[in-house]
PDB file of C-alpha atoms and ligand atoms in Angstrom:
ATOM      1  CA  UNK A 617      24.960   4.187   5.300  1.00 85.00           C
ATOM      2  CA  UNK A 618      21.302   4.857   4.799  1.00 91.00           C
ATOM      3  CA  UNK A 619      22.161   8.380   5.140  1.00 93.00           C
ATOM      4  CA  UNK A 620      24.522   8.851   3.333  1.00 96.00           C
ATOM      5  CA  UNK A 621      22.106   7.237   0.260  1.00 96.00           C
ATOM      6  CA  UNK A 622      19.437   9.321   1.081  1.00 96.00           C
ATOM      7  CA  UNK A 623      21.857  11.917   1.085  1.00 96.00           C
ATOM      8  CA  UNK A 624      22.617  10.837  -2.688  1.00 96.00           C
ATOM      9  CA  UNK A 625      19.464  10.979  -3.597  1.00 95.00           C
ATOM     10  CA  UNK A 626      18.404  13.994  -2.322  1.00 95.00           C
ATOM     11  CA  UNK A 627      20.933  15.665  -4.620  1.00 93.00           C
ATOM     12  CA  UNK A 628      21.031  13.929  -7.737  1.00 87.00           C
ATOM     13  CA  UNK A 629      17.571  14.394  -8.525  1.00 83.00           C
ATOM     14  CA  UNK A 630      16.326  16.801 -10.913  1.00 86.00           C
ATOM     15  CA  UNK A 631      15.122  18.769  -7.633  1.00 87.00           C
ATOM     16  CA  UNK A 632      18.350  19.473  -5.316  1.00 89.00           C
ATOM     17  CA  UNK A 633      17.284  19.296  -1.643  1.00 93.00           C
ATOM     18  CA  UNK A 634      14.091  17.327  -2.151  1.00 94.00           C
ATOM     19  CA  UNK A 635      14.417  13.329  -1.614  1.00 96.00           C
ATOM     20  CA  UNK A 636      13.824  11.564  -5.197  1.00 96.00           C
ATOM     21  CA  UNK A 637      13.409   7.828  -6.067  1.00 97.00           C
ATOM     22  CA  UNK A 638      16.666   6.748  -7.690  1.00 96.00           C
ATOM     23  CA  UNK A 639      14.747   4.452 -10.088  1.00 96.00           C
ATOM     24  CA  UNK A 640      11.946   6.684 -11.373  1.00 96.00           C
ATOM     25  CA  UNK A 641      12.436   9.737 -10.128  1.00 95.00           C
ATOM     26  CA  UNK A 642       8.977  11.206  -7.947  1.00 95.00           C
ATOM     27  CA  UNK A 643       9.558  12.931  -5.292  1.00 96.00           C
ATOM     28  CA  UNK A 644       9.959   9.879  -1.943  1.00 96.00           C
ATOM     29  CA  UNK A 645       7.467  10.988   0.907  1.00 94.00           C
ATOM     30  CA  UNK A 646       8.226   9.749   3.932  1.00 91.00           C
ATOM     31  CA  UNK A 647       6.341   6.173   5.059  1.00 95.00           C
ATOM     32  CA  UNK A 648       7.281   5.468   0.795  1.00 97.00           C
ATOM     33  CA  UNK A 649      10.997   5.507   1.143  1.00 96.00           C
ATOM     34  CA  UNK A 650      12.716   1.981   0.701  1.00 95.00           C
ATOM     35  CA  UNK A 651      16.378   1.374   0.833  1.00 95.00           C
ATOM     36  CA  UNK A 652      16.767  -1.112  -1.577  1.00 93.00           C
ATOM     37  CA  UNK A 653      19.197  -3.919  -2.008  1.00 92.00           C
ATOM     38  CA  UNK A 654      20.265  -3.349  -5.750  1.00 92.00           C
ATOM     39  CA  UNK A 655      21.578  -6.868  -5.924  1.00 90.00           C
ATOM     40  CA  UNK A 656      19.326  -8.500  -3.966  1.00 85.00           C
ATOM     41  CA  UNK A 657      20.205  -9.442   0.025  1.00 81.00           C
ATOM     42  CA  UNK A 658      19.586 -12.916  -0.498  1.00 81.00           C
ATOM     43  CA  UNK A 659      21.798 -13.072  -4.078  1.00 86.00           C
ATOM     44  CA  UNK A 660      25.173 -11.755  -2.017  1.00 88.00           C
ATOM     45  CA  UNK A 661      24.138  -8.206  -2.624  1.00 88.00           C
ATOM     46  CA  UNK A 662      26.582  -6.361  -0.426  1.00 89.00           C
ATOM     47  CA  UNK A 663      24.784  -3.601   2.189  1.00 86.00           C
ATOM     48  CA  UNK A 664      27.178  -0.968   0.476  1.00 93.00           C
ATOM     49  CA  UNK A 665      26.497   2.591  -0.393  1.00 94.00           C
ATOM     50  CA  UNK A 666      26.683   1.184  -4.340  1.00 94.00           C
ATOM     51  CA  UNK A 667      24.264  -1.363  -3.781  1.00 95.00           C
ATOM     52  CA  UNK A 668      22.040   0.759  -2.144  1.00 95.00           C
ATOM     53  CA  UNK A 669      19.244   2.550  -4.062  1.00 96.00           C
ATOM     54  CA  UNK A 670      16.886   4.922  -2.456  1.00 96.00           C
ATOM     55  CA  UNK A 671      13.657   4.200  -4.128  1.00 97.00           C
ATOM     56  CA  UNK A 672       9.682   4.637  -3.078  1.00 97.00           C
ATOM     57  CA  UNK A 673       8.682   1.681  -2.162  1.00 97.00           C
ATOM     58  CA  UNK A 674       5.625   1.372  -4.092  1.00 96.00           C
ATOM     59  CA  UNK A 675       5.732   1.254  -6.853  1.00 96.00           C
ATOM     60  CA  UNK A 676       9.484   0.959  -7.637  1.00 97.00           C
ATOM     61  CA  UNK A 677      10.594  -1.217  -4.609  1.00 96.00           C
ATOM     62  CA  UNK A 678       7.575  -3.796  -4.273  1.00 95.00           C
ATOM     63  CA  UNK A 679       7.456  -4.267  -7.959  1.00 96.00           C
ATOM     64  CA  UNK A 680      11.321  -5.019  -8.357  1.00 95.00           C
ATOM     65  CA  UNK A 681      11.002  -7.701  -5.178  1.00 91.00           C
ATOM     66  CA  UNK A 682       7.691  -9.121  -6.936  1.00 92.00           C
ATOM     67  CA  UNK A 683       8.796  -8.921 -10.886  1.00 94.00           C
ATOM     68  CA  UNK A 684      12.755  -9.804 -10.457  1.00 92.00           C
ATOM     69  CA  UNK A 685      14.296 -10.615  -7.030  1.00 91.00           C
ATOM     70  CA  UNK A 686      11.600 -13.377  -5.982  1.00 91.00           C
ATOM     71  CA  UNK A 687      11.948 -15.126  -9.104  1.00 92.00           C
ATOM     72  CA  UNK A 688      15.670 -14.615  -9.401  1.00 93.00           C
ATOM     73  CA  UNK A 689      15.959 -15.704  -5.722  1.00 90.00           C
ATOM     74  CA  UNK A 690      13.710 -18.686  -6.718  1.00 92.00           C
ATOM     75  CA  UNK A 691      15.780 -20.080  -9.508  1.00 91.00           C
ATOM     76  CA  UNK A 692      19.126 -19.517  -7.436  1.00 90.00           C
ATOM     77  CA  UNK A 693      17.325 -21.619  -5.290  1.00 90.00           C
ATOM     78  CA  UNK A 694      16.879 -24.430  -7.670  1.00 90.00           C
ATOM     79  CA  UNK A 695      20.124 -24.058  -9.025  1.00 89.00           C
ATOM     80  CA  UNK A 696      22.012 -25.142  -5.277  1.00 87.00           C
ATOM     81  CA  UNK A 697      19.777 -27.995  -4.945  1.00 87.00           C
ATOM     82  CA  UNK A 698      20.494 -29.450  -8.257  1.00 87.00           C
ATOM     83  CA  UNK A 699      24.185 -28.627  -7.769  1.00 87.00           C
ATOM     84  CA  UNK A 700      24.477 -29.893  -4.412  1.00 85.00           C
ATOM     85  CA  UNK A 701      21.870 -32.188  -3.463  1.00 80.00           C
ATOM     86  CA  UNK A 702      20.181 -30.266  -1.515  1.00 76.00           C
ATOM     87  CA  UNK A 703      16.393 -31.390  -1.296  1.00 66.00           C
ATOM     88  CA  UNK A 704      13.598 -30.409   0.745  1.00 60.00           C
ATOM     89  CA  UNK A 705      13.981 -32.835   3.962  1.00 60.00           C
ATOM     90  CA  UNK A 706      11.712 -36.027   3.879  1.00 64.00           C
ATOM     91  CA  UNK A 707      11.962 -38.381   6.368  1.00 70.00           C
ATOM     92  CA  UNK A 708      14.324 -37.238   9.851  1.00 70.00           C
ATOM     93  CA  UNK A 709      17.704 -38.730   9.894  1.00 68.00           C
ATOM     94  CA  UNK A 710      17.864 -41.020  12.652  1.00 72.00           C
ATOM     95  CA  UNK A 711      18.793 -39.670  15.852  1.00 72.00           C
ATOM     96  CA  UNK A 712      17.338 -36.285  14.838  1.00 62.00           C
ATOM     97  CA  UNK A 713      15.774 -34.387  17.542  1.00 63.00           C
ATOM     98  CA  UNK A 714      12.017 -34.870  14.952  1.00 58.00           C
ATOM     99  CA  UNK A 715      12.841 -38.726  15.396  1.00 51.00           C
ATOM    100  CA  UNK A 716      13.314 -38.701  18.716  1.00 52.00           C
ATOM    101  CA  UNK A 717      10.175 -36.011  19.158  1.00 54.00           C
ATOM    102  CA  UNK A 718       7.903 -39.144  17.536  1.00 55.00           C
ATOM    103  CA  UNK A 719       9.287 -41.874  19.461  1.00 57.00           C
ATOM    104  CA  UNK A 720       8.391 -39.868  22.584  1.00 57.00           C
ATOM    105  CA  UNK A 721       4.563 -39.386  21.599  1.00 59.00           C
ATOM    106  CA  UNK A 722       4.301 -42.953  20.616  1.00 57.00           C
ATOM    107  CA  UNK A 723       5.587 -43.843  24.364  1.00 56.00           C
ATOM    108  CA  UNK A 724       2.737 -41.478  25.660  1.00 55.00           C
ATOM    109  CA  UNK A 725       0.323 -43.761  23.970  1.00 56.00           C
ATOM    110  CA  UNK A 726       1.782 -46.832  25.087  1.00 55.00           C
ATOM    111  CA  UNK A 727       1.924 -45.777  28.644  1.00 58.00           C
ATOM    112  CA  UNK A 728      -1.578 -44.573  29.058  1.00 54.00           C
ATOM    113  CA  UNK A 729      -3.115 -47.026  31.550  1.00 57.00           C
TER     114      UNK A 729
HETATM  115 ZN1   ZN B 777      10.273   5.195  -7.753  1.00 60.24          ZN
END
């Protein structure tokens, strides 16, 4: 798969043969080549050859996962817990291997002689 999109973008650049970022265009050097997730991994961005852009990783890739996919990722985030429920964990439900890891340590203490 990864080939096959650096493949791509080797020749649909404006310089056939040479690896180019699909997003802005310079000319990737290897160590700055990022295969990124057009729809973002964590947004049910499928690993497909679409969805796939070959892009340098600085600045193109590191600015799209700071700029857009964080905060996108960060409001999908906020949208399931308000939808479902779904709130950062407070106490342990009972039974819950943290529950049973306190009443443990509180048995140490008592036991200490
Ligand atoms: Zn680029």
């Amino acid at each position: 798969m990864r080939k096959a999109a650096f493949a791509r973008c080797c020749k649909n650049g404006s310089q056939p043969g040479i690896p180019q970022c699909e997003n802005c265009g310079n000319i990737l050097r290897s160590g700055n080549i990022e295969y990124e997730h057009l729809d973002p991994d964590g947004l049910g961005g499928e690993p497909t050859l679409e969805n796939c852009g070959v892009w340098c990783a600085v600045p193109c890739s590191s600015k799209k996962t700071r700029e857009q996919d964080i905060p996108r990722m960060a409001k999908a985030d906020a949208v399931l817990k308000a939808s479902f429920g779904l709130k950062a964990e407070g106490r342990p439900m009972p039974g819950s291997r943290r529950s049973g890891f306190r009443k443990r340590m509180n048995g140490q203490v008592e036991r200490r002689t």
